[in-house]
Amino acid sequence: MTATKTLPQCAHDAIESAINEASDEEPVVLWWDDGGYLRDIVRNTSHQLGCEFRASEQTPLELRAEAPRGQTVWYVPQASSDDVDWFKDVEHTGDVIEQHIGKLAARCFGNDRLQAATLRTAFEDAEVDETEERDERDKVADILGDGLDGEGGLPDLQSLQTRIVLDGHDDPVQFVLEHGTEGLPGDDDLIEIRDLLVDNGVAAVDGETDAQTIVERTRRWAVAEWLVDEGLDKSLLPQEYQPKSSSGFGVSRPELRSVLSKTERKQELARVYLDPDQRFWHDVLRTYDDPWELVDCPVDASLEHRLWDEWTQSFHAGDYEQCATQAEQRYERLDATYGDVPWTQLWEQAIGIATLASELETWEESGDTGDVVELYGDVEDGTWQIDNAVFNLIISGEPEAALPEEHPATAKLEDLRSSLVESRYLEYLTDLGDLVEDQIKADSPFVGENHAHQFFAEEQEHLQSGQSVALFIVDALRFDLAHELAESIRHELPQLEVDESKWVGTLPSDTEFGKAALTPGSKFSFNIELQDCELVPERNGRKITNHRRQTLLENDGWSYIMQDADDEVGWSNTRVAYYWNDIDETGEKELTDFEELFSDRIDAITRIICEKLRKGEWDRAYILSDHGFVSLPRHVDIDDLHPPSNAEKVTRRWVAGADLDDDAPGVLLDEDTHLGYLDDNARISILTDPIQRFRNQGLPDARFYHGGVLPQEFVLNFVTITQN
């Protein structure tokens, strides 16, 4: 039964009828409104009929304080009282209307007002509890007001009754799917809701009277509907759970998908519809031939577990490309449905696992002995991507810890992850070190490359041209992190052109030498030599200290700004060099979870750089680094080596002296290595094995270290940013 009029129309009829039936030519119509929910409707209607409108605020007696002039509607937001005779004259000369919103709503249904009286009863029987934030009568009044205001068309009686019973929800199926037994009525109202569910296609609840059973069967029906929508043959399901074909026009979608697309309780519902204790259709899904056909159905733990088991089988079979594609598909579906929940995090990590396995397999199968700088530092295809995949995998955490214990990943994922980031990654680092050593001994992998100590000379066309230039010099920005940073800037400032290029850092790749190399001057003026058993960097024959580095830059016209320095004046210069030291400090001080901290640091560096680029009109900006670093697996045994007796300078990763020979551990760097800056007397033996240290200062940096000759240390990613 559909309403025939709106509340404003019924109010108009009531007032108009009262005026016509009054004995006075300019009558007063008194409207008693129990609850006071019709005030706006009565006021607007009064004005439409040419009547003055007056409402009492505290007591009805206020209306007698001033005599009415012309047709007037007196409005009292309370129930009428027989205890006073203040309005006897109105009763005789005008008219009295006693209509609260429940009674007026019943009038909206014309000749069927007797049946519609259930609306009046629902309002009158609603509990009024002053201790509650909002009483039941308010809720019923809102439902009637919103449903019968005419803006959404004329509703049917069943829809209004359903909304009253279900606290404003007009779809019983979606209510049960989202809220379960919470909020379901009891007794006759529950039977009414059950019958509405049956009317909406949920045949499985027919005849049921227990709320929990009704909820379980409705949810099971909804999961079945979604599975069928994704391709499951509905004949595999019992008759009462087979969804009916839509007879309407347009695109239909499963009820549960509609619920999950609108609810603000996505994470809570993930625990309902992926709960291993539910397994809505386990008997069907456990034997289903190809569960990946149903990958876009994000409900039912049985499907989720089958997908994971199938995925791990494919992974162990070496189908890494397929694994990455499948994991991404499942991740995107779960993320779009539930957002950031453990199940979503699991599949996001699965993408990283498949990606890393593929990169490592490519390395293992290639047998590539090409130039190590090109091999590692190719921006598009370099093996730096293995470091990037390890980094992303580690910072993705341990999603299995938050999954239900019954999920198969809780028993397998840690071993799968650790086998990649520990044993296989360590093997890659060792092989890469061997390759570097072979190439240095054979000839040199450095000839013809851009070298960091030549930066100011190579880029002098831009640095000395009068353009505004900002240098962001980031300590220990490894190749893969520089790429992450470049990608972040591309995303934040798409109007800029962001280019990446490989440069060879200064060996040995400690901060002292790396930052000394990034100072103004001719490429021929930079030198590293052995002085009084100390290896020192020089420009034009003078040792470069921190103070000297600052002086060189400032004398060349640069503002020199350290991280966190409050130097807005310096940023007003057209040439600024800004130093960021967080990554190096993080790696050396926070050894437990430094990869996770690096992720935060990259975000912070992105914000700083983007802020400065937005504020200033820079023609060009560079992101440079002094060196990279090597990160080892969490569990690794370090070989503690004795340095050779003829070593004059000893660090954890390299030794220096004038008389070192090829018998020293690692690989020998001297004037024959063609670095272009080593003094004839300075010979450096630098380790290539990632798990070796010289006995010097103990082993505090068991995972994060500098000074080796692995490409992670000396192949740098310099980022150039220009206006398009």
XYZ file of C-alpha atoms in Angstrom:
724
model
C 0.000 0.000 0.000
C 1.517 3.288 -1.158
C 0.868 6.688 0.440
C -1.472 8.975 -1.464
C -0.348 12.263 0.103
C 2.610 13.807 1.875
C 2.638 15.225 5.402
C 2.546 18.846 4.130
C -0.457 18.006 1.922
C -2.331 16.401 4.820
C -1.517 19.367 7.057
C -2.824 21.683 4.331
C -6.077 19.680 4.121
C -6.518 19.688 7.890
C -6.069 23.446 8.322
C -8.101 24.305 5.240
C -10.965 22.072 6.434
C -10.844 23.643 9.913
C -11.086 27.156 8.432
C -13.998 26.200 6.196
C -15.931 24.592 9.050
C -15.345 27.433 11.535
C -18.250 29.717 12.474
C -16.024 32.817 12.587
C -15.087 34.459 9.269
C -11.497 34.956 10.451
C -11.104 32.020 12.799
C -8.282 30.872 15.032
C -7.243 27.276 14.441
C -5.534 25.650 17.405
C -3.138 22.804 16.581
C -2.029 20.513 19.411
C 1.072 18.556 18.393
C 2.174 15.946 20.925
C 5.980 15.893 20.665
C 6.291 19.069 18.591
C 7.615 17.424 15.430
C 5.248 19.183 12.981
C 6.219 22.782 13.751
C 7.881 23.574 10.395
C 5.171 21.811 8.404
C 2.341 23.614 10.222
C 4.092 26.990 9.946
C 4.763 26.666 6.200
C 1.230 25.428 5.518
C -0.285 28.285 7.525
C 1.584 30.844 5.475
C 0.489 29.149 2.232
C -3.134 29.535 3.351
C -2.695 33.192 4.258
C -2.781 32.621 8.019
C -0.636 34.144 10.698
C 1.346 31.591 12.647
C 2.045 31.791 16.341
C 3.656 29.099 18.470
C 3.895 28.783 22.204
C 7.388 28.399 23.565
C 6.895 27.700 27.270
C 3.150 27.430 27.963
C -0.002 27.544 25.799
C -1.173 30.564 27.822
C 1.380 32.679 25.950
C -0.934 32.568 22.930
C -3.588 34.604 24.840
C -1.209 37.478 25.513
C -2.036 39.144 22.207
C -5.383 39.039 20.413
C -5.226 37.484 16.939
C -5.751 39.651 13.863
C -7.291 37.807 10.964
C -6.976 34.111 10.291
C -4.446 32.638 12.691
C -3.005 29.238 13.452
C -1.997 28.731 17.066
C 0.533 25.942 17.455
C 1.189 24.160 20.752
C 4.032 21.560 20.699
C 2.467 19.293 23.297
C -0.549 17.047 23.849
C -3.910 18.743 24.526
C -5.128 19.084 28.106
C -8.698 18.960 29.392
C -7.709 20.608 32.650
C -7.837 24.176 31.320
C -10.510 26.191 29.592
C -8.214 28.770 28.019
C -9.375 27.926 24.507
C -13.151 27.396 24.875
C -13.802 30.357 22.574
C -11.571 28.838 19.914
C -13.442 25.555 20.117
C -16.753 27.421 19.494
C -15.674 30.003 16.887
C -12.653 28.409 15.209
C -11.465 24.822 15.316
C -9.083 22.546 17.167
C -6.762 20.016 15.498
C -5.116 17.317 17.603
C -2.611 15.703 15.291
C 0.856 14.476 16.178
C 3.165 13.205 13.434
C 1.970 9.601 13.856
C -1.695 10.522 13.322
C -0.892 12.805 10.401
C 1.231 10.063 8.817
C -1.757 7.687 8.987
C -3.849 10.273 7.087
C -1.262 10.145 4.264
C -2.639 6.727 3.286
C -6.162 7.923 2.446
C -8.815 5.209 2.662
C -6.369 2.759 4.210
C -5.834 4.817 7.325
C -7.103 1.989 9.506
C -4.199 -0.210 8.441
C -1.864 2.804 8.483
C -2.776 3.355 12.122
C 0.206 1.096 12.847
C 2.316 4.220 12.185
C 0.399 6.146 14.837
C 0.745 3.255 17.247
C 4.486 2.976 16.553
C 4.919 6.658 17.430
C 2.722 6.582 20.521
C 4.278 3.383 21.848
C 7.869 4.566 21.305
C 9.761 4.821 24.582
C 10.792 8.233 25.853
C 13.894 7.986 28.014
C 15.447 11.250 29.098
C 18.689 9.484 30.028
C 19.301 8.425 26.421
C 21.001 10.747 23.994
C 18.067 10.370 21.644
C 14.795 8.651 22.530
C 12.846 6.186 20.380
C 10.088 8.704 19.680
C 12.604 11.032 18.028
C 13.764 8.217 15.768
C 10.230 7.268 14.708
C 9.367 10.929 14.078
C 12.449 11.356 11.892
C 11.573 8.273 9.872
C 8.012 9.468 9.283
C 9.144 13.001 8.533
C 11.825 11.971 6.060
C 9.696 9.281 4.443
C 6.578 11.420 3.919
C 8.065 14.826 3.115
C 7.508 14.221 -0.593
C 11.105 14.777 -1.669
C 11.769 11.112 -2.382
C 8.355 10.289 -3.792
C 5.558 8.574 -1.941
C 6.673 5.523 0.088
C 4.746 2.351 0.736
C 3.506 1.436 4.197
C 5.705 -1.653 4.426
C 8.837 0.405 3.778
C 7.999 2.833 6.580
C 7.143 0.030 8.971
C 10.426 -1.715 8.147
C 12.412 1.450 8.778
C 10.716 1.897 12.144
C 11.409 -1.678 13.201
C 15.014 -1.583 11.919
C 15.931 1.826 13.304
C 15.826 3.695 10.003
C 16.963 0.938 7.635
C 14.514 0.225 4.855
C 16.268 -2.843 3.398
C 15.914 -5.851 5.735
C 18.402 -7.957 3.764
C 21.157 -5.359 3.908
C 20.411 -4.656 7.566
C 20.844 -8.299 8.544
C 23.983 -8.649 6.396
C 25.618 -5.688 8.109
C 24.305 -5.787 11.676
C 23.529 -9.434 12.292
C 21.371 -10.033 15.356
C 22.281 -6.630 16.785
C 19.176 -4.434 16.500
C 16.867 -7.188 15.321
C 13.451 -7.033 17.015
C 11.823 -9.896 18.844
C 8.494 -11.706 18.678
C 6.043 -10.508 16.029
C 8.391 -7.884 14.588
C 11.064 -10.532 14.018
C 8.556 -12.678 12.132
C 7.667 -9.631 10.048
C 11.340 -9.059 9.198
C 11.766 -12.752 8.371
C 8.818 -12.591 5.978
C 10.337 -9.492 4.359
C 13.585 -11.415 3.888
C 11.684 -14.217 2.189
C 9.902 -11.663 -0.014
C 13.347 -10.351 -1.017
C 14.532 -13.755 -2.183
C 16.044 -15.273 0.971
C 14.063 -18.497 0.834
C 16.447 -20.208 3.266
C 14.920 -18.373 6.263
C 11.333 -19.353 5.511
C 9.660 -20.668 8.683
C 12.583 -19.820 10.975
C 11.872 -18.027 14.266
C 15.359 -17.879 15.833
C 17.227 -14.606 15.205
C 20.697 -16.203 15.057
C 19.550 -18.812 12.539
C 17.903 -16.129 10.410
C 21.138 -14.121 10.357
C 23.363 -17.111 9.550
C 21.154 -18.275 6.694
C 20.765 -14.769 5.264
C 24.521 -14.271 5.239
C 25.080 -17.689 3.708
C 22.561 -16.838 1.008
C 24.338 -13.508 0.317
C 27.757 -15.165 0.013
C 26.243 -17.695 -2.399
C 24.737 -14.869 -4.436
C 28.150 -13.208 -4.775
C 29.882 -16.473 -5.703
C 27.296 -17.095 -8.408
C 27.748 -13.533 -9.646
C 31.475 -14.277 -10.084
C 30.821 -17.460 -12.023
C 29.957 -20.294 -9.635
C 27.408 -22.698 -11.116
C 24.385 -22.215 -8.880
C 23.345 -25.837 -9.348
C 26.141 -26.669 -6.890
C 24.068 -24.987 -4.170
C 20.938 -26.206 -2.368
C 17.730 -24.968 -3.955
C 16.873 -22.545 -1.150
C 20.247 -20.792 -1.514
C 20.187 -20.398 -5.272
C 19.817 -16.696 -6.064
C 16.982 -15.768 -8.378
C 17.741 -14.133 -11.695
C 17.010 -10.429 -11.722
C 13.911 -9.567 -13.726
C 14.471 -5.829 -13.549
C 16.279 -3.546 -15.947
C 19.783 -2.189 -15.418
C 22.818 -3.729 -13.758
C 22.147 -5.712 -10.609
C 24.820 -6.588 -8.085
C 24.964 -8.841 -5.060
C 23.342 -7.476 -1.918
C 26.501 -8.068 0.106
C 28.610 -6.103 -2.360
C 26.194 -3.209 -1.994
C 26.466 -3.372 1.800
C 30.256 -3.459 1.817
C 30.488 -0.564 -0.625
C 28.461 1.719 1.648
C 29.202 0.696 5.220
C 31.631 2.473 7.517
C 32.262 -0.839 9.312
C 34.358 -2.477 6.587
C 37.088 -3.781 8.889
C 34.568 -5.250 11.309
C 32.739 -6.988 8.471
C 36.018 -8.385 7.134
C 36.238 -10.367 10.367
C 32.678 -11.627 9.763
C 32.902 -12.645 6.114
C 36.483 -13.961 6.232
C 36.094 -15.692 9.578
C 37.429 -19.283 9.383
C 34.697 -20.335 11.809
C 32.074 -19.382 9.215
C 33.331 -21.013 5.980
C 29.957 -20.412 4.399
C 30.426 -22.773 1.451
C 33.365 -24.954 2.434
C 31.904 -28.167 0.987
C 31.564 -26.516 -2.410
C 34.812 -24.538 -2.477
C 37.217 -27.114 -1.057
C 36.792 -29.257 -4.196
C 36.222 -26.475 -6.731
C 38.463 -27.041 -9.748
C 39.873 -23.516 -10.207
C 39.283 -21.188 -7.249
C 41.041 -18.324 -9.104
C 37.941 -18.103 -11.313
C 36.248 -16.699 -8.203
C 39.097 -14.367 -7.151
C 36.879 -11.272 -7.221
C 34.590 -12.670 -4.539
C 36.064 -11.264 -1.281
C 33.862 -13.235 1.109
C 34.110 -16.744 2.595
C 37.275 -17.926 4.363
C 37.120 -21.207 2.458
C 37.762 -19.404 -0.817
C 40.463 -17.248 0.774
C 42.287 -20.322 2.089
C 42.002 -22.176 -1.222
C 43.431 -19.174 -3.059
C 46.389 -18.952 -0.680
C 47.137 -22.683 -0.914
C 46.961 -22.567 -4.706
C 49.156 -19.464 -4.742
C 51.876 -21.056 -2.614
C 51.871 -24.126 -4.847
C 52.410 -21.902 -7.884
C 55.163 -20.047 -6.031
C 57.045 -23.217 -5.173
C 56.660 -24.262 -8.800
C 58.486 -21.062 -9.797
C 55.540 -19.359 -11.552
C 56.538 -15.976 -10.092
C 55.035 -13.786 -12.799
C 51.677 -15.519 -12.450
C 51.962 -15.276 -8.646
C 52.560 -11.534 -8.816
C 49.576 -11.063 -11.145
C 47.252 -13.188 -9.008
C 48.366 -11.592 -5.742
C 47.814 -8.116 -7.165
C 44.338 -9.076 -8.373
C 43.357 -10.447 -4.972
C 44.944 -7.501 -3.161
C 43.049 -4.956 -5.260
C 39.723 -6.733 -4.653
C 40.211 -6.998 -0.878
C 41.568 -3.462 -0.610
C 38.607 -2.043 -2.529
C 36.218 -4.039 -0.321
C 37.708 -3.779 3.174
C 40.609 -1.325 3.069
C 43.664 -1.926 5.238
C 42.987 -5.230 7.007
C 45.327 -8.210 7.642
C 43.956 -10.147 4.648
C 44.710 -7.190 2.375
C 48.189 -6.782 3.877
C 48.848 -10.488 3.285
C 48.236 -10.242 -0.447
C 50.139 -6.975 -0.706
C 53.138 -8.767 0.794
C 52.556 -11.688 -1.566
C 53.102 -9.247 -4.452
C 56.436 -8.295 -2.907
C 57.417 -11.926 -2.374
C 56.684 -12.852 -5.984
C 58.455 -9.733 -7.259
C 61.595 -10.412 -5.231
C 61.644 -14.102 -6.185
C 61.388 -13.129 -9.852
C 64.234 -10.595 -9.560
C 66.467 -13.112 -7.790
C 65.688 -15.830 -10.332
C 66.563 -13.457 -13.164
C 69.881 -12.727 -11.456
C 70.626 -16.399 -10.823
C 69.827 -17.412 -14.387
C 71.497 -14.550 -16.191
C 75.140 -15.365 -15.422
C 75.718 -11.726 -16.419
C 79.346 -10.660 -16.262
C 78.775 -7.302 -17.916
C 80.006 -4.020 -16.479
C 78.981 -4.041 -12.817
C 78.072 -0.335 -12.717
C 75.716 -0.753 -15.649
C 74.452 -4.080 -14.356
C 73.476 -2.636 -11.000
C 72.725 1.000 -11.873
C 70.591 0.771 -15.009
C 67.587 2.887 -14.001
C 65.123 0.679 -15.846
C 66.569 -2.826 -15.485
C 69.373 -2.698 -12.916
C 69.693 -5.222 -10.119
C 69.180 -2.356 -7.636
C 65.567 -3.477 -7.971
C 66.436 -6.542 -5.882
C 67.378 -4.213 -3.016
C 64.168 -2.316 -3.606
C 62.099 -5.521 -3.505
C 63.821 -6.625 -0.278
C 63.232 -3.203 1.251
C 59.539 -3.180 0.352
C 59.097 -6.739 1.582
C 60.673 -6.042 4.961
C 58.726 -2.837 5.612
C 55.479 -4.664 4.813
C 55.846 -6.307 8.222
C 54.337 -9.573 9.415
C 50.671 -9.604 8.366
C 50.252 -13.224 9.431
C 50.482 -12.126 13.074
C 47.089 -10.421 12.801
C 45.357 -13.153 10.805
C 43.173 -15.831 12.393
C 45.327 -18.747 13.462
C 43.457 -21.068 11.092
C 44.642 -19.135 8.020
C 47.272 -21.260 6.212
C 49.587 -18.245 5.853
C 50.158 -18.110 9.604
C 52.214 -21.296 9.384
C 53.978 -20.684 6.057
C 54.477 -17.002 5.369
C 57.381 -16.331 7.733
C 59.480 -19.135 6.248
C 58.601 -18.012 2.736
C 59.605 -14.430 3.480
C 62.800 -15.222 5.379
C 64.039 -17.648 2.719
C 64.078 -14.714 0.297
C 65.325 -11.816 2.424
C 67.898 -13.893 4.276
C 69.460 -16.853 2.454
C 68.707 -16.019 -1.206
C 69.386 -12.303 -0.825
C 72.658 -12.997 0.970
C 73.683 -15.314 -1.849
C 72.954 -12.500 -4.316
C 75.089 -10.038 -2.326
C 77.947 -12.527 -2.164
C 77.780 -13.244 -5.900
C 77.630 -9.530 -6.661
C 80.700 -8.955 -4.486
C 82.591 -11.673 -6.332
C 81.676 -10.062 -9.647
C 82.937 -6.655 -8.493
C 86.205 -8.175 -7.302
C 86.712 -10.061 -10.568
C 86.121 -6.936 -12.640
C 88.400 -4.723 -10.553
C 91.181 -7.297 -10.779
C 90.638 -7.791 -14.506
C 90.644 -4.121 -15.512
C 88.184 -1.600 -14.107
C 84.424 -1.221 -13.941
C 84.731 2.577 -13.461
C 86.089 3.848 -16.763
C 83.737 6.078 -18.757
C 81.251 6.584 -15.913
C 80.110 9.780 -14.237
C 81.959 10.137 -10.931
C 80.565 11.989 -7.934
C 83.749 14.035 -7.420
C 83.237 15.435 -10.936
C 79.665 16.612 -10.302
C 80.334 20.360 -10.034
C 82.537 20.256 -13.112
C 80.145 18.142 -15.176
C 77.124 20.269 -14.254
C 78.831 23.690 -14.327
C 76.709 24.796 -17.307
C 73.688 24.781 -14.997
C 75.381 25.494 -11.667
C 77.225 28.598 -12.890
C 74.620 29.956 -15.319
C 72.779 32.294 -12.976
C 69.804 29.978 -12.716
C 68.236 29.282 -9.324
C 69.441 25.872 -8.155
C 68.780 23.790 -5.027
C 71.003 20.892 -3.998
C 69.471 18.353 -1.631
C 72.396 16.255 -0.400
C 71.020 13.207 1.402
C 73.410 11.099 3.444
C 73.371 7.346 2.644
C 70.661 7.554 -0.019
C 70.999 4.124 -1.610
C 70.030 3.722 -5.272
C 66.655 2.132 -4.567
C 65.716 4.732 -1.934
C 66.623 7.528 -4.343
C 64.283 5.912 -6.857
C 61.510 5.749 -4.226
C 62.124 9.426 -3.526
C 61.995 10.323 -7.220
C 58.731 8.401 -7.619
C 57.244 10.225 -4.624
C 58.144 13.616 -6.107
C 56.686 12.630 -9.479
C 53.454 11.772 -7.696
C 53.359 14.940 -5.571
C 54.519 17.383 -8.270
C 53.565 15.914 -11.653
C 54.242 19.235 -13.392
C 58.004 18.779 -12.846
C 60.387 16.679 -14.918
C 62.230 14.188 -12.697
C 65.213 12.348 -14.217
C 67.442 9.696 -12.642
C 71.016 8.849 -13.598
C 73.765 6.646 -12.196
C 76.986 8.074 -10.794
C 79.981 6.324 -9.248
C 80.564 7.361 -5.659
C 83.932 7.902 -4.015
C 85.669 4.796 -2.698
C 86.067 4.053 0.126
C 82.454 5.110 0.488
C 82.449 6.595 3.993
C 80.666 9.872 4.700
C 84.022 11.658 5.071
C 84.999 10.931 1.472
C 81.551 11.035 -0.100
C 80.679 14.532 1.124
C 84.190 15.784 0.401
C 83.706 14.727 -3.220
C 80.517 16.810 -3.516
C 82.297 20.159 -3.219
C 82.957 22.859 -5.853
C 86.122 22.653 -7.863
C 87.764 21.032 -10.837
C 87.535 17.273 -11.104
C 91.337 17.256 -11.158
C 91.591 19.102 -7.840
C 90.075 16.272 -5.790
C 92.487 13.802 -4.231
C 92.606 11.068 -1.565
C 95.985 10.396 -0.011
C 97.621 8.771 2.978
C 98.983 11.277 5.506
C 100.584 10.109 8.749
C 98.702 6.793 8.536
C 95.392 8.587 7.914
C 93.497 8.446 4.660
C 92.227 11.980 3.926
C 90.298 13.705 1.098
C 91.648 16.961 -0.362
C 90.708 19.782 -2.702
C 93.627 21.698 -4.192
C 95.968 20.117 -1.687
C 93.964 21.086 1.421
C 92.195 18.547 3.617
C 88.417 18.783 3.447
C 86.794 18.891 6.864
C 83.153 19.687 7.611
C 84.097 23.342 8.104
C 86.195 23.384 4.942
C 83.315 21.856 2.942
C 80.987 24.607 4.107
C 83.572 27.263 3.287
C 84.093 25.907 -0.228
C 80.371 26.036 -0.938
C 79.825 29.463 0.580
C 82.820 30.901 -1.283
C 81.258 29.548 -4.460
C 77.990 31.403 -3.744
C 75.946 28.688 -2.053
C 73.831 28.979 1.065
C 74.794 26.037 3.274
C 71.854 24.704 5.345
C 71.864 21.694 7.626
C 68.742 19.604 8.262
C 66.307 21.171 10.769
C 68.165 24.480 10.670
C 65.789 27.436 10.937
C 67.283 29.335 8.019
C 64.630 30.967 5.874
C 67.133 33.666 4.924
C 69.384 31.029 3.397
C 66.500 29.686 1.335
C 66.038 33.139 -0.204
C 69.356 32.689 -2.021
C 69.309 31.562 -5.656
C 71.743 28.732 -4.867
C 71.111 26.547 -1.823
C 72.808 23.368 -0.608
C 70.685 21.527 1.959
C 72.096 18.570 3.919
C 69.952 15.738 5.271
C 71.598 13.238 7.650
C 68.643 11.215 8.964
C 69.119 8.022 6.972
C 72.708 7.437 8.033
C 71.906 8.187 11.661
C 68.846 5.950 11.529
C 70.762 3.021 10.086
C 73.583 3.276 12.602
C 71.462 3.912 15.703
C 68.214 2.030 15.060
C 69.516 -1.325 13.910
C 66.443 -3.343 14.869
C 63.879 -1.950 12.450
C 65.795 0.491 10.332
C 64.037 -0.447 7.069
C 60.690 0.578 8.551
C 62.227 3.820 9.764
C 63.725 4.485 6.334
C 60.240 4.410 4.868
C 59.238 7.213 7.225
C 62.427 9.126 6.386
C 61.724 8.959 2.651
C 58.251 10.369 3.301
C 59.770 13.154 5.412
C 62.412 13.995 2.781
C 59.696 14.085 0.111
C 57.688 16.576 2.168
C 60.710 18.836 2.702
C 61.767 18.811 -0.954
C 58.230 19.303 -2.275
C 57.618 22.129 0.186
C 60.749 23.967 -0.958
C 60.030 23.343 -4.635
C 56.473 24.653 -4.230
C 57.584 27.787 -2.374
C 60.501 28.717 -4.611
C 60.731 29.233 -8.339
C 63.683 26.909 -8.831
C 64.956 26.405 -12.366
C 66.668 23.204 -11.357
C 67.104 20.996 -8.305
C 69.316 17.999 -7.639
C 69.066 15.184 -5.128
C 72.573 13.875 -4.475
C 74.139 11.384 -2.112
C 77.582 10.806 -0.647
C 77.283 6.996 -0.568
C 74.795 4.168 -0.120
C 74.772 1.310 2.329
C 74.381 -2.447 2.487
C 71.654 -3.991 4.609
C 72.136 -7.582 5.652
C 69.476 -10.097 6.709
C 68.415 -10.076 10.351
C 70.147 -13.358 11.124
C 73.653 -13.615 9.738
C 77.028 -14.710 11.116
C 79.820 -12.189 10.536
C 83.421 -13.298 9.881
C 85.662 -11.160 12.068
C 88.960 -10.804 10.138
C 92.405 -9.798 11.330
C 93.675 -6.839 9.287
C 97.044 -7.316 7.550
C 100.076 -6.277 9.588
C 101.136 -3.647 7.048
C 97.805 -1.786 7.232
C 98.209 1.774 8.518
C 94.520 2.765 8.619
C 91.969 0.136 9.703
C 88.164 0.394 9.634
C 85.529 -2.284 9.712
C 85.209 -2.517 5.936
C 88.584 -1.366 4.527
C 92.248 -0.949 5.349
C 94.767 1.497 3.874
C 98.543 1.646 3.708
C 101.467 2.294 1.417
C 102.674 -1.305 1.327
C 99.463 -3.315 0.995
C 99.594 -6.115 -1.544
C 97.172 -8.406 -3.321
C 97.207 -10.862 -0.436
C 95.114 -8.518 1.722
C 91.459 -9.581 2.121
C 89.063 -8.105 -0.403
C 90.207 -6.261 -3.512
C 93.054 -3.762 -3.868
C 92.366 -0.209 -5.042
C 95.332 1.840 -6.230
C 96.362 4.137 -9.067
C 95.755 1.313 -11.545
C 92.035 1.172 -10.675
C 91.452 4.356 -12.725
C 89.423 6.124 -10.077
C 91.329 9.302 -10.876
C 91.864 10.576 -7.340
C 93.931 8.015 -5.407
C 97.428 9.176 -4.520
C 100.237 6.973 -5.814
C 101.201 6.061 -2.248
C 97.666 5.247 -1.077
C 96.675 1.638 -1.485
C 93.275 0.541 -0.136
C 92.138 -3.014 0.407
C 88.368 -2.967 0.524
C 86.147 -5.920 1.399
C 83.735 -7.383 -1.133
C 82.254 -10.186 0.949
C 79.133 -8.785 2.682
C 79.626 -10.880 5.829
C 83.235 -9.935 6.570
C 84.574 -7.250 8.933
C 88.061 -6.254 9.975
C 88.635 -6.377 13.718
C 88.670 -2.704 14.531
C 85.760 -1.346 16.548
C 83.736 -4.438 17.248
C 80.611 -5.320 15.300
C 77.852 -2.864 16.255
C 76.607 -2.489 12.681
C 75.673 -6.085 12.024
C 73.045 -5.138 9.428
C 73.833 -1.601 8.246
C 77.340 -0.669 7.156
C 79.491 1.534 4.933
C 82.867 1.083 3.358
C 82.421 -1.980 1.218
C 82.823 -2.195 -2.520
C 79.388 -3.656 -3.251
C 77.456 -1.522 -5.786
C 74.879 -0.709 -3.086
C 77.667 1.440 -1.632
C 79.255 3.143 -4.604
C 76.688 3.213 -7.435
C 74.535 6.260 -6.731
C 71.284 7.523 -8.178
C 71.419 11.283 -8.783
C 67.995 12.859 -9.360
C 67.590 15.980 -11.494
C 64.396 18.040 -11.220
C 63.497 20.708 -13.769
C 60.436 22.640 -14.882
C 58.647 21.079 -17.859
